[in-house]
């Protein structure tokens, strides 16, 4: 059985391009993004890791630590990082985990044998500071991820962790949000002093409360 939303993300110790880590210790009180890629020295992965490095400030601003993973060795990661830095115009600034015995890949269900028996697919987990899994997405090897979408989900998760709201389709930071159904309409003015619009009794919009 793979991981599901709300499960505790398994802890692990690993060798990485930045030395040995204990996953929980590495995350500390930060949010985490753990993502796997099919292999080192592959074109789509090169662009993905370059984009992740370029977004360093965006992840830091959100108190997020990022870790990549493949079944390749630390030596392979180290050589490949030079190529990523050169071709993508970045400095890879996050650890790439080596998982040659696939223990972490299996704990996180990152190997989908009907897609590939020997490589991880493009799995991505967002993990909250309490180590619960908040998002799981899986892309095929042939499709590079949209890292703006990852940041958008982190914004939504961090907002909805603190306010009784949810974010509507295609929501972006700064746009109106939905008041959760458990809040009665008569209680909205006290909780959301910026006002609200009742489109339907079950669809109430309010300005983003922390803006
Ligand atoms: C890539 O990362 O470029 C890739 C990996 C496996 C299959 C196709 C593309």
Short mmCIF file of C-alpha atoms and ligand atoms in Angstrom, two decimals:
data_model
loop_
_atom_site.label_atom_id
_atom_site.label_comp_id
_atom_site.label_asym_id
_atom_site.label_seq_id
_atom_site.Cartn_x
_atom_site.Cartn_y
_atom_site.Cartn_z
CA UNK A 1 0.00 0.00 0.00
CA UNK A 2 1.45 3.38 -0.98
CA UNK A 3 1.36 6.53 1.09
CA UNK A 4 -1.86 8.50 1.27
CA UNK A 5 -2.71 12.06 2.26
CA UNK A 6 -2.61 12.49 6.02
CA UNK A 7 -0.15 9.62 6.52
CA UNK A 8 3.10 10.25 8.35
CA UNK A 9 5.97 10.57 5.89
CA UNK A 10 8.44 7.75 6.67
CA UNK A 11 11.74 8.89 8.14
CA UNK A 12 14.99 7.62 6.60
CA UNK A 13 18.73 8.08 6.66
CA UNK A 14 20.39 8.60 3.29
CA UNK A 15 23.55 9.52 1.45
CA UNK A 16 23.08 12.68 -0.58
CA UNK A 17 25.06 15.06 -2.75
CA UNK A 18 25.40 17.21 0.40
CA UNK A 19 26.46 14.41 2.79
CA UNK A 20 24.58 11.99 5.02
CA UNK A 21 21.19 13.10 6.32
CA UNK A 22 18.42 11.99 8.62
CA UNK A 23 15.28 13.16 6.78
CA UNK A 24 13.36 14.40 9.83
CA UNK A 25 16.44 16.17 11.24
CA UNK A 26 17.08 17.77 7.88
CA UNK A 27 13.52 19.09 7.67
CA UNK A 28 13.42 20.33 11.26
CA UNK A 29 10.36 22.58 11.54
CA UNK A 30 10.26 23.38 7.83
CA UNK A 31 7.86 22.18 5.21
CA UNK A 32 9.38 19.63 2.84
CA UNK A 33 9.21 18.85 -0.86
CA UNK A 34 10.59 15.38 -1.64
CA UNK A 35 10.62 14.51 -5.32
CA UNK A 36 11.99 11.65 -7.37
CA UNK A 37 13.23 11.62 -10.93
CA UNK A 38 13.88 8.69 -13.27
CA UNK A 39 17.62 9.10 -13.55
CA UNK A 40 20.72 11.29 -13.59
CA UNK A 41 22.05 12.66 -16.88
CA UNK A 42 18.60 12.71 -18.46
CA UNK A 43 17.28 15.79 -20.25
CA UNK A 44 13.92 16.50 -18.59
CA UNK A 45 15.35 15.87 -15.11
CA UNK A 46 18.19 18.28 -15.86
CA UNK A 47 15.67 21.05 -16.53
CA UNK A 48 13.58 20.15 -13.48
CA UNK A 49 16.49 20.28 -11.06
CA UNK A 50 17.70 23.49 -12.67
CA UNK A 51 14.27 25.08 -12.22
CA UNK A 52 14.13 23.95 -8.60
CA UNK A 53 17.52 25.55 -7.93
CA UNK A 54 16.41 28.77 -9.65
CA UNK A 55 13.38 28.91 -7.32
CA UNK A 56 15.56 28.79 -4.17
CA UNK A 57 14.29 32.14 -2.86
CA UNK A 58 10.65 31.15 -3.44
CA UNK A 59 11.07 27.94 -1.45
CA UNK A 60 12.99 29.71 1.32
CA UNK A 61 10.35 32.44 1.57
CA UNK A 62 7.79 29.72 2.27
CA UNK A 63 10.02 27.89 4.80
CA UNK A 64 10.30 24.86 2.51
CA UNK A 65 13.28 22.51 2.22
CA UNK A 66 13.58 20.63 -1.05
CA UNK A 67 15.15 17.22 -1.62
CA UNK A 68 15.44 15.32 -4.91
CA UNK A 69 16.00 11.56 -5.23
CA UNK A 70 16.95 8.97 -7.78
CA UNK A 71 18.29 5.42 -7.60
CA UNK A 72 21.68 6.64 -8.88
CA UNK A 73 24.78 7.00 -6.69
CA UNK A 74 26.16 10.08 -4.95
CA UNK A 75 29.12 10.01 -7.37
CA UNK A 76 26.70 10.12 -10.29
CA UNK A 77 24.71 12.95 -8.67
CA UNK A 78 27.90 14.95 -8.07
CA UNK A 79 29.00 14.71 -11.69
CA UNK A 80 25.52 15.51 -13.00
CA UNK A 81 25.15 18.58 -10.74
CA UNK A 82 28.08 20.15 -12.65
CA UNK A 83 26.11 19.70 -15.88
CA UNK A 84 22.92 21.11 -14.33
CA UNK A 85 24.78 24.16 -13.06
CA UNK A 86 26.46 24.69 -16.42
CA UNK A 87 23.46 24.19 -18.67
CA UNK A 88 20.72 25.72 -16.52
CA UNK A 89 22.73 28.69 -15.21
CA UNK A 90 22.19 27.80 -11.54
CA UNK A 91 23.93 26.41 -8.46
CA UNK A 92 22.10 23.30 -7.29
CA UNK A 93 21.58 24.21 -3.67
CA UNK A 94 19.56 21.29 -2.28
CA UNK A 95 20.47 17.65 -1.60
CA UNK A 96 19.97 14.94 -4.19
CA UNK A 97 19.41 11.65 -2.39
CA UNK A 98 21.12 8.47 -3.62
CA UNK A 99 18.83 5.47 -3.27
CA UNK A 100 20.65 2.62 -5.03
CA UNK A 101 19.05 -0.06 -2.83
CA UNK A 102 15.62 1.56 -3.45
CA UNK A 103 14.62 1.45 0.22
CA UNK A 104 13.34 5.04 0.20
CA UNK A 105 11.76 4.66 -3.24
CA UNK A 106 9.85 1.64 -1.99
CA UNK A 107 8.79 3.30 1.29
CA UNK A 108 7.37 6.19 -0.77
CA UNK A 109 6.02 3.96 -3.58
CA UNK A 110 8.10 5.84 -6.15
CA UNK A 111 8.70 2.81 -8.38
CA UNK A 112 5.72 1.92 -10.54
CA UNK A 113 6.74 -1.38 -12.15
CA UNK A 114 4.30 -1.11 -15.05
CA UNK A 115 5.95 2.20 -16.00
CA UNK A 116 9.55 1.18 -15.25
CA UNK A 117 10.92 -1.69 -13.21
CA UNK A 118 14.21 -0.05 -12.36
CA UNK A 119 13.65 3.71 -12.13
CA UNK A 120 11.54 5.99 -10.01
CA UNK A 121 8.70 7.87 -11.68
CA UNK A 122 8.29 11.62 -11.10
CA UNK A 123 6.72 11.43 -7.64
CA UNK A 124 6.41 14.53 -5.50
CA UNK A 125 5.38 14.81 -1.86
CA UNK A 126 4.69 17.96 0.11
CA UNK A 127 5.24 17.30 3.81
CA UNK A 128 4.03 19.61 6.59
CA UNK A 129 6.18 20.50 9.62
CA UNK A 130 4.32 17.82 11.63
CA UNK A 131 5.59 15.31 8.99
CA UNK A 132 2.16 14.51 7.55
CA UNK A 133 1.85 14.09 3.80
CA UNK A 134 -0.18 16.98 2.36
CA UNK A 135 0.16 16.47 -1.39
CA UNK A 136 1.12 13.57 -3.63
CA UNK A 137 1.49 14.01 -7.36
CA UNK A 138 2.91 11.59 -9.90
CA UNK A 139 4.05 12.52 -13.38
CA UNK A 140 5.33 10.19 -16.08
CA UNK A 141 8.99 10.27 -17.11
CA UNK A 142 8.12 12.09 -20.33
CA UNK A 143 6.49 15.13 -18.63
CA UNK A 144 8.52 17.63 -16.64
CA UNK A 145 6.75 19.07 -13.61
CA UNK A 146 5.33 22.59 -13.32
CA UNK A 147 7.14 24.06 -10.32
CA UNK A 148 4.90 27.14 -10.24
CA UNK A 149 2.09 24.71 -9.47
CA UNK A 150 4.10 23.25 -6.59
CA UNK A 151 4.59 26.75 -5.14
CA UNK A 152 0.89 27.51 -5.66
CA UNK A 153 -0.12 24.39 -3.71
CA UNK A 154 2.30 25.27 -0.91
CA UNK A 155 0.68 28.73 -0.70
CA UNK A 156 -2.74 27.11 -0.53
CA UNK A 157 -1.68 24.56 2.10
CA UNK A 158 -0.05 27.19 4.29
CA UNK A 159 -3.07 29.49 4.02
CA UNK A 160 -5.68 26.81 4.67
CA UNK A 161 -3.67 25.47 7.64
CA UNK A 162 -4.24 28.81 9.38
CA UNK A 163 -7.68 30.01 8.25
CA UNK A 164 -11.08 28.36 7.72
CA UNK A 165 -10.83 28.75 3.97
CA UNK A 166 -10.20 26.67 0.87
CA UNK A 167 -8.79 27.84 -2.45
CA UNK A 168 -10.87 27.65 -5.63
CA UNK A 169 -9.87 26.40 -9.07
CA UNK A 170 -6.76 28.07 -10.49
CA UNK A 171 -6.45 30.22 -7.35
CA UNK A 172 -3.28 32.22 -6.99
CA UNK A 173 -1.82 34.05 -3.99
CA UNK A 174 -3.80 37.28 -3.43
CA UNK A 175 -7.07 36.14 -5.03
CA UNK A 176 -10.38 35.58 -3.24
CA UNK A 177 -10.83 32.32 -1.36
CA UNK A 178 -13.77 30.14 -0.39
CA UNK A 179 -15.12 30.05 3.17
CA UNK A 180 -15.26 26.40 4.28
CA UNK A 181 -18.77 24.88 4.46
CA UNK A 182 -18.53 24.29 8.25
CA UNK A 183 -18.71 28.06 8.89
CA UNK A 184 -22.33 29.27 9.03
CA UNK A 185 -23.05 32.28 6.83
CA UNK A 186 -24.16 34.33 9.87
CA UNK A 187 -20.76 33.71 11.49
CA UNK A 188 -18.72 34.90 8.49
CA UNK A 189 -18.62 38.67 9.29
CA UNK A 190 -16.98 38.07 12.67
CA UNK A 191 -14.40 35.69 11.23
CA UNK A 192 -13.76 37.48 7.95
CA UNK A 193 -14.02 41.24 8.54
CA UNK A 194 -12.92 42.08 4.99
CA UNK A 195 -16.41 41.04 3.83
CA UNK A 196 -17.82 38.22 1.76
CA UNK A 197 -19.98 37.46 -1.25
CA UNK A 198 -22.66 34.79 -1.07
CA UNK A 199 -22.84 33.39 -4.60
CA UNK A 200 -24.89 30.44 -3.34
CA UNK A 201 -25.55 29.38 0.27
CA UNK A 202 -22.75 26.82 -0.16
CA UNK A 203 -20.38 29.10 -2.13
CA UNK A 204 -19.16 32.08 -0.11
CA UNK A 205 -16.12 34.05 -1.26
CA UNK A 206 -13.94 36.33 0.84
CA UNK A 207 -10.72 38.25 0.22
CA UNK A 208 -7.59 36.31 1.17
CA UNK A 209 -7.53 36.86 4.95
CA UNK A 210 -3.77 37.23 5.44
CA UNK A 211 -3.22 39.85 2.71
C1 LIG B 1 14.23 12.64 -18.77
O1 LIG B 1 14.34 12.93 -17.60
O2 LIG B 1 14.61 13.39 -19.64
C2 LIG B 1 13.61 11.35 -19.18
C3 LIG B 1 13.76 10.24 -18.39
C4 LIG B 1 13.20 9.07 -18.78
C5 LIG B 1 12.46 9.01 -19.95
C6 LIG B 1 12.28 10.13 -20.72
C7 LIG B 1 12.86 11.33 -20.32
#
